[in-house]
Tab-separated table of C-alpha atoms in Angstrom:
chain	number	residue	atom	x	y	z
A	1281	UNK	CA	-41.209	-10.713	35.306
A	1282	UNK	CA	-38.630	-7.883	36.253
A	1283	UNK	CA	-36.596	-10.300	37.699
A	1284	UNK	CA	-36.784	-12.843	35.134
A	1285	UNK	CA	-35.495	-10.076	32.790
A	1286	UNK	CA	-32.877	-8.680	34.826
A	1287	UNK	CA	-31.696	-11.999	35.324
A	1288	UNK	CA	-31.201	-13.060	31.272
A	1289	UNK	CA	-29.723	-9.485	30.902
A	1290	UNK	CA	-27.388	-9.961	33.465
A	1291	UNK	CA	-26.490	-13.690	31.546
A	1292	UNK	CA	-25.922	-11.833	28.220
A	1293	UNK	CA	-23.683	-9.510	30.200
A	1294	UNK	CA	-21.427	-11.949	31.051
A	1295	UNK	CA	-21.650	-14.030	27.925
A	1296	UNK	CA	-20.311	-10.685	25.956
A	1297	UNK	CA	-16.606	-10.517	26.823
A	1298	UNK	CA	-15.835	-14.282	26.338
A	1299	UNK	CA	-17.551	-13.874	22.704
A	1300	UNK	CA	-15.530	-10.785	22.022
A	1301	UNK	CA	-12.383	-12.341	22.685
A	1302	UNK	CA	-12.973	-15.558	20.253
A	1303	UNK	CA	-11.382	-14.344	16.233
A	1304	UNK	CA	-10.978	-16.078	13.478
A	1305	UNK	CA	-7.702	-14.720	11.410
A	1306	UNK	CA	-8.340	-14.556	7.648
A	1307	UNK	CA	-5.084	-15.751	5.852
A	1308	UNK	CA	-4.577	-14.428	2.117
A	1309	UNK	CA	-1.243	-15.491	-0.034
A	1310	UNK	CA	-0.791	-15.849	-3.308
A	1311	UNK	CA	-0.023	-19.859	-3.851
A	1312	UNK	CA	-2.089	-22.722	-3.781
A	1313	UNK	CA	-3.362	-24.269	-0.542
A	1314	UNK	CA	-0.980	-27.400	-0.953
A	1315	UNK	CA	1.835	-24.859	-0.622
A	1316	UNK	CA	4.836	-25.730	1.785
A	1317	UNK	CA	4.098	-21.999	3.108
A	1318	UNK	CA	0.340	-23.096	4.144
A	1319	UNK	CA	0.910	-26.587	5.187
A	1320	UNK	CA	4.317	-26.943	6.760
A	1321	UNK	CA	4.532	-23.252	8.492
A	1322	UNK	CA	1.283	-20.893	8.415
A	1323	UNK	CA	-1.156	-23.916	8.888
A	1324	UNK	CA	1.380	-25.177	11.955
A	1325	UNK	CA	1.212	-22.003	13.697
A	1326	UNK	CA	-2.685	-21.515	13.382
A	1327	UNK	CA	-2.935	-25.100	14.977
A	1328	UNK	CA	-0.304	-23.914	17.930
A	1329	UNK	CA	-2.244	-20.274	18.635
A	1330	UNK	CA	-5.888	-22.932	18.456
A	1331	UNK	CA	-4.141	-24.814	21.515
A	1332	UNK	CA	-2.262	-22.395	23.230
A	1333	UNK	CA	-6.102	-19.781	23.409
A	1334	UNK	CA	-7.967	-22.987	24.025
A	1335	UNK	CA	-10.011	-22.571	20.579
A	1336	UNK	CA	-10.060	-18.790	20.892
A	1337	UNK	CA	-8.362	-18.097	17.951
A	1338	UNK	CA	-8.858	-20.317	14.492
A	1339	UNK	CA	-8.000	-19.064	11.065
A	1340	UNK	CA	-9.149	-19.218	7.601
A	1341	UNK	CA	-7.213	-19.425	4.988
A	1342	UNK	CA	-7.648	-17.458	1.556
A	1343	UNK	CA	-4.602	-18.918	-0.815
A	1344	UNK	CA	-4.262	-18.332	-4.771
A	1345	UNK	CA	-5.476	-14.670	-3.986
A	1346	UNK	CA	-9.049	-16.151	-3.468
A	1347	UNK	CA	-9.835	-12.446	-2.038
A	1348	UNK	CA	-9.002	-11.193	-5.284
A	1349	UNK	CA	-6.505	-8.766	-6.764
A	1350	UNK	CA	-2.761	-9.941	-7.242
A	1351	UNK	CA	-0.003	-10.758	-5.260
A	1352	UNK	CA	1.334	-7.004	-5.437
A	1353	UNK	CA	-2.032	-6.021	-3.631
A	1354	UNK	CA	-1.555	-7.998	-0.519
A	1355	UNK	CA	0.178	-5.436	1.362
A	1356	UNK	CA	-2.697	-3.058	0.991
A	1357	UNK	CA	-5.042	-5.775	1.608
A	1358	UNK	CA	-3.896	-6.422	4.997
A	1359	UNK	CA	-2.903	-2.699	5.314
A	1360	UNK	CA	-6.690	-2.201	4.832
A	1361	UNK	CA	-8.530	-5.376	6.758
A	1362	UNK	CA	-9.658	-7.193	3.743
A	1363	UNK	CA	-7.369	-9.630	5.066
A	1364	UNK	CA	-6.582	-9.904	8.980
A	1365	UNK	CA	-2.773	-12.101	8.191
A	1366	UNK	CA	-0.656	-12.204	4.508
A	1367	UNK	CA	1.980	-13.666	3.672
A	1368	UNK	CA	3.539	-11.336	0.787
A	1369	UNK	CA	6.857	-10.195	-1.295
A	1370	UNK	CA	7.483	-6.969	-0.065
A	1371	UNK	CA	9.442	-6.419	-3.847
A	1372	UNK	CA	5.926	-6.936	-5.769
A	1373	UNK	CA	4.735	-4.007	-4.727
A	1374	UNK	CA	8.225	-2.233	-6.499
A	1375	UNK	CA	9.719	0.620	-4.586
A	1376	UNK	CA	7.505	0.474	-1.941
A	1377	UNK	CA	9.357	-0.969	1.081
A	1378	UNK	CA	13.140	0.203	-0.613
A	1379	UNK	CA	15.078	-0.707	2.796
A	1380	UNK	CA	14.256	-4.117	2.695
A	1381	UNK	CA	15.651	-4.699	-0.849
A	1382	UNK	CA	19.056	-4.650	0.088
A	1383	UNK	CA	18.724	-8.416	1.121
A	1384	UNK	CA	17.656	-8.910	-2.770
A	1385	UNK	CA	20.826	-7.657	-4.127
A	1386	UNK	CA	22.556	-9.620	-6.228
A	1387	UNK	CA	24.407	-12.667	-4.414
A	1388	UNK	CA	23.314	-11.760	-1.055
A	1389	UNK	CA	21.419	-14.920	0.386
A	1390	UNK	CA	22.793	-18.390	0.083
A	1391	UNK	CA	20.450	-20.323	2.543
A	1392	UNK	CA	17.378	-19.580	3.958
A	1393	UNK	CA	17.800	-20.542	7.637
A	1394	UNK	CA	21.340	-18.294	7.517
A	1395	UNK	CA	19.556	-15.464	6.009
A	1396	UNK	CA	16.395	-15.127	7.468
A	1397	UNK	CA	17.592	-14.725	11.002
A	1398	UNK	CA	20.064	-12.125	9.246
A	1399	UNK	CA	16.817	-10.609	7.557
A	1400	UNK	CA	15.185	-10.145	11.085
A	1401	UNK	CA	17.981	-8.519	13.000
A	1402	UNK	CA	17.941	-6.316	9.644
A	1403	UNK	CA	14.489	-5.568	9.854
A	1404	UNK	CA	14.580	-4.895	13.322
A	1405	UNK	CA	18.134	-2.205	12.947
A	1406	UNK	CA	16.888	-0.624	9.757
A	1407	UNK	CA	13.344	-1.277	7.948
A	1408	UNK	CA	10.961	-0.841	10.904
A	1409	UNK	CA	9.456	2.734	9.904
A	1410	UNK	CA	8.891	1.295	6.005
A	1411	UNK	CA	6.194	-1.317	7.992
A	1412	UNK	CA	5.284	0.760	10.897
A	1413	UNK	CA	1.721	0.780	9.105
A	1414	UNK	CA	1.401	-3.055	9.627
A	1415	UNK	CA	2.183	-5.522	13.112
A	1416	UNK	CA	4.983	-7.261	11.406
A	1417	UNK	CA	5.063	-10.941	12.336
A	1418	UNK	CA	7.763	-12.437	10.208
A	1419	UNK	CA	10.242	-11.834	7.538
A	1420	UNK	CA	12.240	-14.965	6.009
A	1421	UNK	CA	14.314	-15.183	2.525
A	1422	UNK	CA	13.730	-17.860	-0.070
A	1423	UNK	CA	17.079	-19.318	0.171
A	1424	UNK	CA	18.171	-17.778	-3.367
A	1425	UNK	CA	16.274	-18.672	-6.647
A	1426	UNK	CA	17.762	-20.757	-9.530
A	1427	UNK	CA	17.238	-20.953	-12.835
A	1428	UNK	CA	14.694	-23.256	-13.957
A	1429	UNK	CA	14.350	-23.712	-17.630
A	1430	UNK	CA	12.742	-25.905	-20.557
A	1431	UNK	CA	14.705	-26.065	-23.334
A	1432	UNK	CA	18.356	-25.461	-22.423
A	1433	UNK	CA	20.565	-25.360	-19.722
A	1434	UNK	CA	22.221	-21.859	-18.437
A	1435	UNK	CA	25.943	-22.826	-17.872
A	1436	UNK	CA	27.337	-19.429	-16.451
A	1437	UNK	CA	26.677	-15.932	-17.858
A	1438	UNK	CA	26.687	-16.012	-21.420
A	1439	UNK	CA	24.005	-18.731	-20.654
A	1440	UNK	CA	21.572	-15.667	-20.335
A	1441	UNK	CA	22.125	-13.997	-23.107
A	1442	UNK	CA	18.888	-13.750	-24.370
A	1443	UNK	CA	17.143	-15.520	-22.043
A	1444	UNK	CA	13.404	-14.813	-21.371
A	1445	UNK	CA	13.413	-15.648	-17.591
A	1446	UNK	CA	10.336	-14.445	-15.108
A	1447	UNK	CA	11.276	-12.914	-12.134
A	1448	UNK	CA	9.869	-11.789	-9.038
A	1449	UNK	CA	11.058	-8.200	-8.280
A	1450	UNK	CA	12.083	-5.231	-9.782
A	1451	UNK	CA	15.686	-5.757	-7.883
A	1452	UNK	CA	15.905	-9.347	-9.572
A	1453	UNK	CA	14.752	-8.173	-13.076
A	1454	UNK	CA	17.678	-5.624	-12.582
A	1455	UNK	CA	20.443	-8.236	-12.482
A	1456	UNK	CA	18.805	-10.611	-15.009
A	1457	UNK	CA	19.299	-7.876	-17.295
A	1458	UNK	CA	22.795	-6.861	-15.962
A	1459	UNK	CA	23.758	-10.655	-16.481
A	1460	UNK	CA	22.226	-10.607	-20.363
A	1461	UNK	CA	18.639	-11.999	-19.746
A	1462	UNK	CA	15.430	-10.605	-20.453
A	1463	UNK	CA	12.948	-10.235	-17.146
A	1464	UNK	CA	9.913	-10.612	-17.693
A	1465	UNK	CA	7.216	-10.050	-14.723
A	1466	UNK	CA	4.436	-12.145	-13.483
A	1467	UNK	CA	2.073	-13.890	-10.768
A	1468	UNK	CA	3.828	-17.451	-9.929
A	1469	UNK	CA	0.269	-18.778	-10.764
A	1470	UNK	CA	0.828	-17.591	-14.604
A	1471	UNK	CA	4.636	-19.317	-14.973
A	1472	UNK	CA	3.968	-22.488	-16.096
A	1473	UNK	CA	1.525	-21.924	-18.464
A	1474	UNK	CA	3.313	-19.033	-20.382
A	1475	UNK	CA	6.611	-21.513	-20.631
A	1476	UNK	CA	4.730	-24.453	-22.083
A	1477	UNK	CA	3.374	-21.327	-24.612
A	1478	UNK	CA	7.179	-20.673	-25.115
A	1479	UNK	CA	5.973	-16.735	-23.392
A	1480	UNK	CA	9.118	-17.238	-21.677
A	1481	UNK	CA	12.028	-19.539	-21.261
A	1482	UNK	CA	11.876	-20.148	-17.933
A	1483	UNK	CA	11.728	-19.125	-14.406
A	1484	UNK	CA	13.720	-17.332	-11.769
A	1485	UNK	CA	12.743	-18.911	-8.597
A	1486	UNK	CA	12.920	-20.797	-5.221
A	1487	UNK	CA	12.760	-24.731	-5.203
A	1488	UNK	CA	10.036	-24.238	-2.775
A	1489	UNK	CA	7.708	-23.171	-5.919
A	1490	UNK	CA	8.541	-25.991	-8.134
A	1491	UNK	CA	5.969	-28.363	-7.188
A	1492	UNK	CA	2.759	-26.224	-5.984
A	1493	UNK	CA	3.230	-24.109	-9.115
A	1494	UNK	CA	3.874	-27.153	-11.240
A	1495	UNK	CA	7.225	-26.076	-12.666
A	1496	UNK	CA	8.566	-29.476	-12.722
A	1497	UNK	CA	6.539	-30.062	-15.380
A	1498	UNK	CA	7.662	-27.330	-17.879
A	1499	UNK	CA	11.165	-27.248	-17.172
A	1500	UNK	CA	13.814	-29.758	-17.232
A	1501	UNK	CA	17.159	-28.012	-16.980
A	1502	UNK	CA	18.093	-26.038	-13.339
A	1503	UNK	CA	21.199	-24.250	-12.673
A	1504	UNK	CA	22.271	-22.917	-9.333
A	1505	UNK	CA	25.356	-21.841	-7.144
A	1506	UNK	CA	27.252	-24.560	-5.355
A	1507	UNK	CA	25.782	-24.893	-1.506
A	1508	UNK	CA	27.078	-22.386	0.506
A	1509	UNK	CA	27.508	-19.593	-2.199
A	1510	UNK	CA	25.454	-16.572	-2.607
A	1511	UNK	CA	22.553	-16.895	-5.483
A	1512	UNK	CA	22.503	-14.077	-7.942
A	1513	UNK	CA	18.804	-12.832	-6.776
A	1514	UNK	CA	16.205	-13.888	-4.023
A	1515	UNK	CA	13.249	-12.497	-2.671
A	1516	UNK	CA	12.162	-11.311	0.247
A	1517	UNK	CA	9.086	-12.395	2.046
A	1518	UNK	CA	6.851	-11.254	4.984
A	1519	UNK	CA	3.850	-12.084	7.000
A	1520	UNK	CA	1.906	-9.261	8.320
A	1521	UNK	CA	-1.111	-8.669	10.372
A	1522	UNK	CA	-3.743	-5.995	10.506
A	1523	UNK	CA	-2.488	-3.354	12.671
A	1524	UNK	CA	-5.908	-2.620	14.367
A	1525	UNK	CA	-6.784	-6.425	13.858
A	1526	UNK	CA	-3.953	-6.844	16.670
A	1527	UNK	CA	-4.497	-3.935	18.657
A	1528	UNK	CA	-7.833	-5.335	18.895
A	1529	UNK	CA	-6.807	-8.510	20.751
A	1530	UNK	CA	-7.202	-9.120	24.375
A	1531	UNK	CA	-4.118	-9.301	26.157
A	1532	UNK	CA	-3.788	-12.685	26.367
A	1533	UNK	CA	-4.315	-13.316	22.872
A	1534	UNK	CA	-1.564	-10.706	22.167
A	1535	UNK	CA	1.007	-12.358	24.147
A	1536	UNK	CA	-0.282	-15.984	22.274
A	1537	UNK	CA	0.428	-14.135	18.664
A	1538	UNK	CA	3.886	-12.414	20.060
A	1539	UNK	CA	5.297	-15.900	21.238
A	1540	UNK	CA	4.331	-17.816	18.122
A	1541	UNK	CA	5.800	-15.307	15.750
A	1542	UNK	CA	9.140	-13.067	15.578
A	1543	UNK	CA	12.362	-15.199	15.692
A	1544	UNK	CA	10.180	-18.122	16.461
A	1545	UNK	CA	8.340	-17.696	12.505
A	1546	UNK	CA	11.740	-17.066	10.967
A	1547	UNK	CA	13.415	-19.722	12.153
A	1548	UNK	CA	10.180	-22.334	11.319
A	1549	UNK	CA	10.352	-20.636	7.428
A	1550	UNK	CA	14.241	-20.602	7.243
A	1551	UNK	CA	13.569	-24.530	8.449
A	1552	UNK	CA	11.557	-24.816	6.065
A	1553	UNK	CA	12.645	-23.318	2.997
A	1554	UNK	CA	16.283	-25.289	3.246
A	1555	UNK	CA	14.341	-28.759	3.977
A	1556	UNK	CA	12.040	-28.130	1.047
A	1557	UNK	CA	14.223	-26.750	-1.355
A	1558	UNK	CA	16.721	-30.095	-0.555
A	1559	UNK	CA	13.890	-32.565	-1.603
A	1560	UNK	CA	12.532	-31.033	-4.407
A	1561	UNK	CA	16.354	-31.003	-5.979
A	1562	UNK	CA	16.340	-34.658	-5.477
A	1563	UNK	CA	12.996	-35.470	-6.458
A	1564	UNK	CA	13.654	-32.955	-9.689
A	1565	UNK	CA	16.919	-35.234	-10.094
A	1566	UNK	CA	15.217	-38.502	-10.095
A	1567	UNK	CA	12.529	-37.371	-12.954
A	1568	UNK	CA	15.446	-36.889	-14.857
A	1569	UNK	CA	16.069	-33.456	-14.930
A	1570	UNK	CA	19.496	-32.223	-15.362
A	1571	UNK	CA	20.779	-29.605	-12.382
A	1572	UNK	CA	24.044	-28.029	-13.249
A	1573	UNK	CA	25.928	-25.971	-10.458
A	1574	UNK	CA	27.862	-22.945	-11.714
A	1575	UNK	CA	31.533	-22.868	-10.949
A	1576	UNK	CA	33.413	-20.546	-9.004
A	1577	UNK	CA	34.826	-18.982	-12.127
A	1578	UNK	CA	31.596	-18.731	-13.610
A	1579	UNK	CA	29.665	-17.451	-10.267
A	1580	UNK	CA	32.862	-14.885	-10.059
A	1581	UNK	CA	31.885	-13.588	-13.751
A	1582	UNK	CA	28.272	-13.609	-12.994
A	1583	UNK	CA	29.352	-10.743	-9.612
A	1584	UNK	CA	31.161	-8.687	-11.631
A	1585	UNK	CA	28.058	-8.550	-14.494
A	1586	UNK	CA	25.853	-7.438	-11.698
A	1587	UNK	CA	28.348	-5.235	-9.570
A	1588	UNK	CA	26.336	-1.956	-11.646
A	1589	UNK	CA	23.139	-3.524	-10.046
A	1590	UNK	CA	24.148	-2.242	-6.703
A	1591	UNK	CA	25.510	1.030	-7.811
A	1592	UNK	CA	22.155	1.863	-9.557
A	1593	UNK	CA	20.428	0.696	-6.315
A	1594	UNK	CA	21.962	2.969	-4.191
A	1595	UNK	CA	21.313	5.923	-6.336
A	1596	UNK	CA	17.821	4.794	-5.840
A	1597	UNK	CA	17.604	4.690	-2.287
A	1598	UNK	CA	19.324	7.777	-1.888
A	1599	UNK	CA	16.770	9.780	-3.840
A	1600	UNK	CA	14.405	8.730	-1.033
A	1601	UNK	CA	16.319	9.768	1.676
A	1602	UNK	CA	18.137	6.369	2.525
A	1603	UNK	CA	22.104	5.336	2.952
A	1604	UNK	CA	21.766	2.664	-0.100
A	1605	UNK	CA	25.398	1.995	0.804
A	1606	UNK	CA	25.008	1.838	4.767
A	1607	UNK	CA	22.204	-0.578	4.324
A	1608	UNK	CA	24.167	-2.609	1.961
A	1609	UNK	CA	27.204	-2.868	4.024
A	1610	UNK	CA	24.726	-3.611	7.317
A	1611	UNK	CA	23.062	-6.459	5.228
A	1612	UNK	CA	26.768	-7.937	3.852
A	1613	UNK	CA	27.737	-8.046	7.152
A	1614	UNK	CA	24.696	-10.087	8.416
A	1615	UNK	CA	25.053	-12.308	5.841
A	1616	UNK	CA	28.633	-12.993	5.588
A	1617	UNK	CA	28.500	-12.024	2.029
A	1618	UNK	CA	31.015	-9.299	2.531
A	1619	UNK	CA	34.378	-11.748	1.874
């Protein structure tokens, strides 16, 4: 009987460790499952870390803040394990991460791919100790957001006079209202509904958002920068993981997480952003919908509405102990936005 006993303990001895090192990764954002972000990059990479651990690591995903809360509490979500991964705006949680904003000045991005490998090396040279509560996997741009709108089109500045436009961050409400508009703040999931209520006039925001968030159906005028120029605002976006959720990992599992994330991430969103963003313009263009790219004159009027953005910015920054103008020449330079 001893033996018999010694002999299953000794089988649930060995069986321990393997179980230990299986985890599923519990995914929160804050659009809907259908998402590019879920299906084309996060959903991708789950599948890669399944193959690469042999089944040892899965994920479930939590999109459309099915944990609860709003998109400005993801950070302490995953700061605090009621989420293992996000994939957040640092900006919604305003003031917070202040470092990291200097990539949502005005007309600093003009692609995504281009900027969020500039984003990284930023992160990396100047915003680590603003995250050093979180294992940072990724941080990626969303190309620049333009103007989506139902009722009229916005051809160059005085085009915002008045305008009640949604927008994302506190940096981006800043130059709405520097260019004439009127931000107003809210969850992407709230946007369409408060336009077709005439709440607001529209939307600042990536192409990416259009479809999942069912913009295209509430606006039909767009306005953007010609390709290759600098947007006036974009947003900033991040993945992180539970600190202790990682620390937690066996080695192996580690080094599975470490190779499928970093540069490899940022390039896969950056990919992703610029493919997205091109086929949602066209598809936008064949409903009908008129898309009207500002002029260099105009886009020229629209920097020197906004140049007080920065100087306010920096003021900002400085109160809490950072170079506002360091990090904004270190980000111009990254982005070749400094010409």
């Amino acid at each position: 009987m001893k033996t018999r006993c010694f002999a299953v303990l000794g089988a649930l001895a060995f069986s321990l460790p393997a179980a230990a090192q299986e985890v599923t990764l519990k995914i929160a954002h804050f659009l809907p499952s259908a998402a590019p972000t879920q299906q084309k990059v996060l959903q991708p990479w789950c599948d890669e870390m399944k193959q690469a651990s042999g089944g040892r690591i899965a994920c479930q995903f939590y999109p459309a803040m099915q944990l609860g809360g709003t998109p400005a509490q993801l950070a302490d979500q995953v700061k605090n394990g009621v989420a293992d991964v996000v994939w957040t705006g640092p900006g919604y949680s305003a003031g917070r991460f202040p470092a990291i904003e200097a990539f949502e000045l005005p007309f600093m991005v003009a692609d995504a791919t281009s900027s969020s490998k500039a984003l990284w090396k930023f992160y990396q040279q100047h915003a680590q100790a603003e995250f050093s509560a979180y294992k940072v996997l990724a941080f990626h741009t969303d190309g620049g957001q333009a103007v989506h709108t139902s009722k009229k089109s916005v051809a160059g500045l005085t085009g915002f006079t008045g305008l009640k436009l949604r927008t994302s961050t506190r940096v981006g409400a800043k130059t709405l209202a520097a260019l004439g508009g009127q931000p107003v703040a809210m969850p992407p999931a709230q946007v369409t509904e408060a336009i077709a209520k005439g709440v607001v006039d529209g939307s600042l925001g990536a192409w990416e958002l259009v479809y999942p968030t069912k913009l295209s159906e509430v606006t039909k005028f767009h306005a953007q920068p010609a390709p290759g120029v600098a947007h006036p605002t974009a947003t900033v976006l991040t993945v992180l993981m539970n600190k202790h959720k990682y620390d937690a990992l066996p080695a192996d599992l580690k080094a599975i997480v470490d190779r499928t994330t970093g540069e490899a991430m940022v390039a896969r969103f950056g990919a992703m952003f610029d493919e997205v963003a091109a086929d949602s313009r066209k598809r936008i263009a064949a409903q009908g919908n008129t898309i009207t790219t500002f002029s260099a004159t105009e886009v020229a009027a629209m920097k020197r509405a906004a140049a007080s953005v920065e100087d306010e910015w920096v003021k900002q920054v400085g109160d809490k102990g950072l170079d506002g103008r360091k990090l904004i020449s270190a980000a111009r330079e990254l982005t070749g936005t400094n010409k």
